Coordinates of N, CA and C in Angstrom, one line a residue:
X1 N 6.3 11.2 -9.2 CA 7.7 10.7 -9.1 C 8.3 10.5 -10.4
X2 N 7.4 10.2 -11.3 CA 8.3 9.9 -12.9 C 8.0 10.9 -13.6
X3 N 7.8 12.1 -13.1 CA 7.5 13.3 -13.6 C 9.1 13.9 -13.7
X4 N 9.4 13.8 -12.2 CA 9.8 14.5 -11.6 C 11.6 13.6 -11.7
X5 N 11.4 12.4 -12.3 CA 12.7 12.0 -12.9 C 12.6 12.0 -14.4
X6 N 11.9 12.3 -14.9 CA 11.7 12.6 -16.4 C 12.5 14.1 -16.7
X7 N 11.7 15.0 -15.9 CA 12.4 16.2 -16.0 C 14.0 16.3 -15.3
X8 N 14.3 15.9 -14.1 CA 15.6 16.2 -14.0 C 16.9 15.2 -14.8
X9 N 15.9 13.8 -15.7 CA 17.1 13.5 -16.5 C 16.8 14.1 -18.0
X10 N 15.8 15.1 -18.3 CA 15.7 15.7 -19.5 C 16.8 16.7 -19.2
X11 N 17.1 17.6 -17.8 CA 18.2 18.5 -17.9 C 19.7 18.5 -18.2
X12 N 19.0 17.0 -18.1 CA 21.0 16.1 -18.2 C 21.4 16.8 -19.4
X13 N 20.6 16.6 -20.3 CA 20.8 16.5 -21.7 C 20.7 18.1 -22.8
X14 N 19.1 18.2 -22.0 CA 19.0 19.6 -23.0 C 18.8 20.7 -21.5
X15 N 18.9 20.6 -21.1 CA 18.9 21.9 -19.7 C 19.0 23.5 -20.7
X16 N 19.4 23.7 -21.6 CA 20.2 25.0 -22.2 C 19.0 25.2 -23.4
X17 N 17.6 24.2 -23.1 CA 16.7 23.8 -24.3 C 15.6 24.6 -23.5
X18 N 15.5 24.2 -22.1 CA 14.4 24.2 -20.7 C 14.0 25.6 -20.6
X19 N 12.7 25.7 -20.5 CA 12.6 26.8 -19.2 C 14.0 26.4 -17.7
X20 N 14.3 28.0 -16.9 CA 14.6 27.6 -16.0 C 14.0 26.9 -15.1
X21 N 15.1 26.0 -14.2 CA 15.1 25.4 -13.1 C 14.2 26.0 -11.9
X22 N 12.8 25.7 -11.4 CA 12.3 26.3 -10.2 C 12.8 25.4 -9.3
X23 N 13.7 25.6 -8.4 CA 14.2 24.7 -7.5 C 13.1 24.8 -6.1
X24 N 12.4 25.6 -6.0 CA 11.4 25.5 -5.4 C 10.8 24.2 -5.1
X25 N 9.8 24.5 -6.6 CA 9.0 23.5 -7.0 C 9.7 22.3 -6.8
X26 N 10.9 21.8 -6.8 CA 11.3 20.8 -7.3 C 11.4 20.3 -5.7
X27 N 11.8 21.0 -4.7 CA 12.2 20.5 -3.2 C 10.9 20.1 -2.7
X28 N 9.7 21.1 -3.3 CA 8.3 21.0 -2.7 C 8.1 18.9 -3.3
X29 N 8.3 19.4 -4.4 CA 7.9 17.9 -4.9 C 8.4 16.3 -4.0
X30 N 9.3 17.3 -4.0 CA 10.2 15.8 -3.3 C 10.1 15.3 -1.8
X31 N 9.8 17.1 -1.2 CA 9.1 16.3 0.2 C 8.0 15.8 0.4
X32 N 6.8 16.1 -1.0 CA 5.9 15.4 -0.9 C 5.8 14.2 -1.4
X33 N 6.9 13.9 -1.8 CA 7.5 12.3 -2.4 C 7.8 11.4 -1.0
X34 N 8.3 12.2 -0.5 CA 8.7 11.7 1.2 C 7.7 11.3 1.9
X35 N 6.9 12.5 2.1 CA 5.7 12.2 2.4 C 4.9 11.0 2.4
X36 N 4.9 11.0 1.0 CA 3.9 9.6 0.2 C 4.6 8.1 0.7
X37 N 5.9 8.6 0.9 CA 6.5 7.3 1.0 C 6.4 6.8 2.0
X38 N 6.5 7.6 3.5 CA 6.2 7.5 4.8 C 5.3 6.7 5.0
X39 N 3.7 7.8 4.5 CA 2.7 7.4 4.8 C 2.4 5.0 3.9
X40 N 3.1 5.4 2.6 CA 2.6 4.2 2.8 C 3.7 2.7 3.3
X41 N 4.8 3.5 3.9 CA 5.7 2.5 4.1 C 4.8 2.0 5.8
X42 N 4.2 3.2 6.2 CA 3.5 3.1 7.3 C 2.2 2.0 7.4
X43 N 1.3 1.7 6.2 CA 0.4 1.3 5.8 C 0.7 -0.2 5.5
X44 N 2.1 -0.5 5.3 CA 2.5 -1.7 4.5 C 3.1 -2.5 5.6
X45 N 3.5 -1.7 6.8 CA 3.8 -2.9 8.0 C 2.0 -2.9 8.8
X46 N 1.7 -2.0 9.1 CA 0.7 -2.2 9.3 C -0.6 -3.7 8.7
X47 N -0.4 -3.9 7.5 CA -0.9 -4.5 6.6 C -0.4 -6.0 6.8
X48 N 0.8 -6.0 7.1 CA 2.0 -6.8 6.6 C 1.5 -7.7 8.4
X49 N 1.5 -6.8 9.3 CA 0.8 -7.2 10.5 C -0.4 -8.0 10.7
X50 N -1.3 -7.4 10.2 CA -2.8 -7.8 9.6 C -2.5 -9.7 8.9
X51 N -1.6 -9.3 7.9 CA -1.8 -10.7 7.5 C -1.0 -11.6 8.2
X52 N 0.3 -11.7 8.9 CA 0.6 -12.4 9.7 C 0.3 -12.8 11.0
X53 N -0.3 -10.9 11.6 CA -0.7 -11.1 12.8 C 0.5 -11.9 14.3
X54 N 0.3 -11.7 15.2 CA 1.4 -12.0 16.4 C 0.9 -13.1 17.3
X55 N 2.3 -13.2 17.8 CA 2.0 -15.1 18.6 C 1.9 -14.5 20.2
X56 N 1.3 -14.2 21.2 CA 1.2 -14.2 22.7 C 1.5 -15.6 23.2
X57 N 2.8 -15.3 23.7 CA 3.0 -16.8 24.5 C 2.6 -16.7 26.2
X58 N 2.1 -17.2 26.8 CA 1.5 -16.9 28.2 C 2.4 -17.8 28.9
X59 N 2.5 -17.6 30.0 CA 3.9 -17.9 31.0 C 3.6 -17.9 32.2
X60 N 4.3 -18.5 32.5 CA 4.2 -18.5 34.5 C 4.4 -19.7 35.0
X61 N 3.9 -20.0 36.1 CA 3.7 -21.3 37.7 C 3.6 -22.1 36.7
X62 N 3.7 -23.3 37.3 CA 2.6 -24.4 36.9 C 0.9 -24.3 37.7
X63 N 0.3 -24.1 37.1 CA -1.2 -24.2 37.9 C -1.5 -22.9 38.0
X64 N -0.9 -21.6 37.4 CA -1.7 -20.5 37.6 C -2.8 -19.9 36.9
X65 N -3.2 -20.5 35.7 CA -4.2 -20.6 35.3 C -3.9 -20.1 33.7
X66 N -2.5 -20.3 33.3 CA -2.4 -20.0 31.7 C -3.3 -20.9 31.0
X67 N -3.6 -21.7 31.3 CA -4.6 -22.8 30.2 C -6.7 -22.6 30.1
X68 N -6.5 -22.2 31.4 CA -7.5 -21.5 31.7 C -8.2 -20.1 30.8
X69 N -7.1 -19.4 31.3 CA -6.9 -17.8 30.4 C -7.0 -18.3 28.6
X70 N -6.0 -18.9 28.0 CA -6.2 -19.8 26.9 C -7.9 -19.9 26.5
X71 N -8.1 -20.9 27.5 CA -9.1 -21.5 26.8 C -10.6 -20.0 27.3
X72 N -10.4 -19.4 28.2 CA -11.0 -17.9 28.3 C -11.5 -17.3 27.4
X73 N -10.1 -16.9 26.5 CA -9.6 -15.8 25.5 C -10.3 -16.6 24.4
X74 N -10.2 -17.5 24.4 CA -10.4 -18.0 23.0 C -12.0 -18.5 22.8
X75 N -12.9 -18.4 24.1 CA -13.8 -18.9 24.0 C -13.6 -20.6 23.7
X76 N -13.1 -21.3 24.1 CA -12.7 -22.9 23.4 C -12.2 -23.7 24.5
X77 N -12.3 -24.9 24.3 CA -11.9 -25.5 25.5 C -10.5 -26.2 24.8
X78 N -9.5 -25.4 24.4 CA -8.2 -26.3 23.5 C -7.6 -26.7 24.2
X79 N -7.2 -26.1 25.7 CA -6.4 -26.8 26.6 C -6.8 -26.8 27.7
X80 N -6.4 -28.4 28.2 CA -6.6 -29.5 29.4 C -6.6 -28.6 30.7
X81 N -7.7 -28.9 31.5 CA -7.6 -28.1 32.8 C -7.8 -29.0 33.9
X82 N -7.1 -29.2 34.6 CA -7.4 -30.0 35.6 C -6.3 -29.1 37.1
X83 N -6.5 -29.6 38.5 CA -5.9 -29.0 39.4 C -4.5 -29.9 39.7
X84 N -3.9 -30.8 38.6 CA -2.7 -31.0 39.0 C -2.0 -30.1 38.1
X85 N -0.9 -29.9 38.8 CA 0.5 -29.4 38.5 C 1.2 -29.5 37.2
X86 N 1.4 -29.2 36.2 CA 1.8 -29.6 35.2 C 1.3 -30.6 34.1
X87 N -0.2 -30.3 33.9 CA -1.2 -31.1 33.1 C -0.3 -30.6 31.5
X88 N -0.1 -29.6 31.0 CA 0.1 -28.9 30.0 C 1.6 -29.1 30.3
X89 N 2.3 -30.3 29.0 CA 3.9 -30.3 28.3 C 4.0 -30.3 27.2
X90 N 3.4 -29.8 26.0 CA 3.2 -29.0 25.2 C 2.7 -28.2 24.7
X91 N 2.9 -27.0 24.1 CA 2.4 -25.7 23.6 C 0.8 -26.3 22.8
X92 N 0.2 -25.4 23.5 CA -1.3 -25.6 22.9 C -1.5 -24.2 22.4
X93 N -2.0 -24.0 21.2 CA -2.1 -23.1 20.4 C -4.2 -22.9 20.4
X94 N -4.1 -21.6 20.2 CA -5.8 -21.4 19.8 C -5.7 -19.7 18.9
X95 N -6.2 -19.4 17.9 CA -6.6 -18.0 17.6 C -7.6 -17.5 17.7
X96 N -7.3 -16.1 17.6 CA -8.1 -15.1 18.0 C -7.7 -14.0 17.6
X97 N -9.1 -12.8 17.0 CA -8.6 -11.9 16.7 C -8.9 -10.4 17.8
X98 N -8.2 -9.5 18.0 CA -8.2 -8.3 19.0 C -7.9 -7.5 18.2
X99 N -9.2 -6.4 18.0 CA -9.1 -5.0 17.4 C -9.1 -5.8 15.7
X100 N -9.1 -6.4 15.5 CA -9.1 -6.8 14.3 C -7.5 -7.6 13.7
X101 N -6.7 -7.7 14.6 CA -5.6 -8.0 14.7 C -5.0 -9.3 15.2
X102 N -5.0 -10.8 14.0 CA -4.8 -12.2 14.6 C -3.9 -12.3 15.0
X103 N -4.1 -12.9 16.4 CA -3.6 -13.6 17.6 C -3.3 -14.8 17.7
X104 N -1.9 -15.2 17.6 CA -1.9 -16.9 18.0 C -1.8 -16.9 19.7
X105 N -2.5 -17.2 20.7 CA -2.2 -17.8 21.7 C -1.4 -18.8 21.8
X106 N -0.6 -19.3 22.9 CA 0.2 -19.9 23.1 C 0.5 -20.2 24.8
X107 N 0.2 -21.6 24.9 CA -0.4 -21.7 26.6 C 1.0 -22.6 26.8
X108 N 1.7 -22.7 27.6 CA 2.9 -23.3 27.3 C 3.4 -24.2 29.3
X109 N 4.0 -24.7 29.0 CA 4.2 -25.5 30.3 C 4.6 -24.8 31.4
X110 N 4.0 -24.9 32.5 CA 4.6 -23.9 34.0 C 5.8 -24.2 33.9
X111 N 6.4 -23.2 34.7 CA 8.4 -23.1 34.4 C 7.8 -23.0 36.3
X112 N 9.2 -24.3 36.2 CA 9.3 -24.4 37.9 C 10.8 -24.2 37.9
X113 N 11.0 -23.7 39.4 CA 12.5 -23.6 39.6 C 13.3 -24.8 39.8
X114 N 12.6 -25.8 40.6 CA 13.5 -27.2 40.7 C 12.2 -28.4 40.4
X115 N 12.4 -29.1 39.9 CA 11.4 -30.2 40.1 C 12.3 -31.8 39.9
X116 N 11.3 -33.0 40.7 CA 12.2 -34.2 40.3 C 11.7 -34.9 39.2
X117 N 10.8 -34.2 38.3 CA 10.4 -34.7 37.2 C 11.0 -35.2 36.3
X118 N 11.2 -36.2 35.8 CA 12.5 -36.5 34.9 C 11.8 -35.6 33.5
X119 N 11.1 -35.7 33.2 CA 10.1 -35.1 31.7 C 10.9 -33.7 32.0
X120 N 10.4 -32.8 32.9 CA 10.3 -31.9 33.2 C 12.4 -30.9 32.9

């Protein structure tokens, strides 16, 4: 790449000094400038993934077993299981990694359609 801006700002100047211009060469160079760039702009979210890694928030009923699945996935017992209805009213977090890729779990309160809970 600083070859390849060295030479075309040397023509600025002395071009009439140069061997001719292989415009060839010069197109070849630049799509394999593209190339390079692709590949590691590809590499850098990838990477950029790796170190932040993503949040799975799990959803549903109350009682259908997101705390369960939670504490499944994570091998751990981080969130409360019991057979009442809305044990879990706040996000309980646990990690984990899949394929090599960290995982925040996220077990979160059943979404009901009506309830007389005042909390709720």
């Amino acid at each position: 790449c600083v070859d390849l801006l060295a030479e075309l700002e040397a023509r600025l100047d002395f071009d009439d000094e140069m061997e001719p211009l292989d415009e060839n060469a010069i197109i070849a160079q630049v799509l394999q400038l593209e190339e390079d760039v692709t590949e590691i702009l590809g590499t850098a979210r990838r990477g950029r993934l790796l170190e932040t890694g993503v949040s799975v928030a799990i959803v549903g009923r109350p009682n259908a077993g997101k705390s369960s699945l939670l504490n499944a996935w994570s091998r751990s017992e981080r969130a409360i299981v019991t057979p009442v209805a809305g044990t879990t009213r706040d996000v309980v977090e646990a990690s984990v990694t899949v394929a090599g890729l960290p995982v925040t779990l996220l077990d979160t309160a059943g979404i009901r359609g009506e309830t007389t809970d005042e909390v709720e």
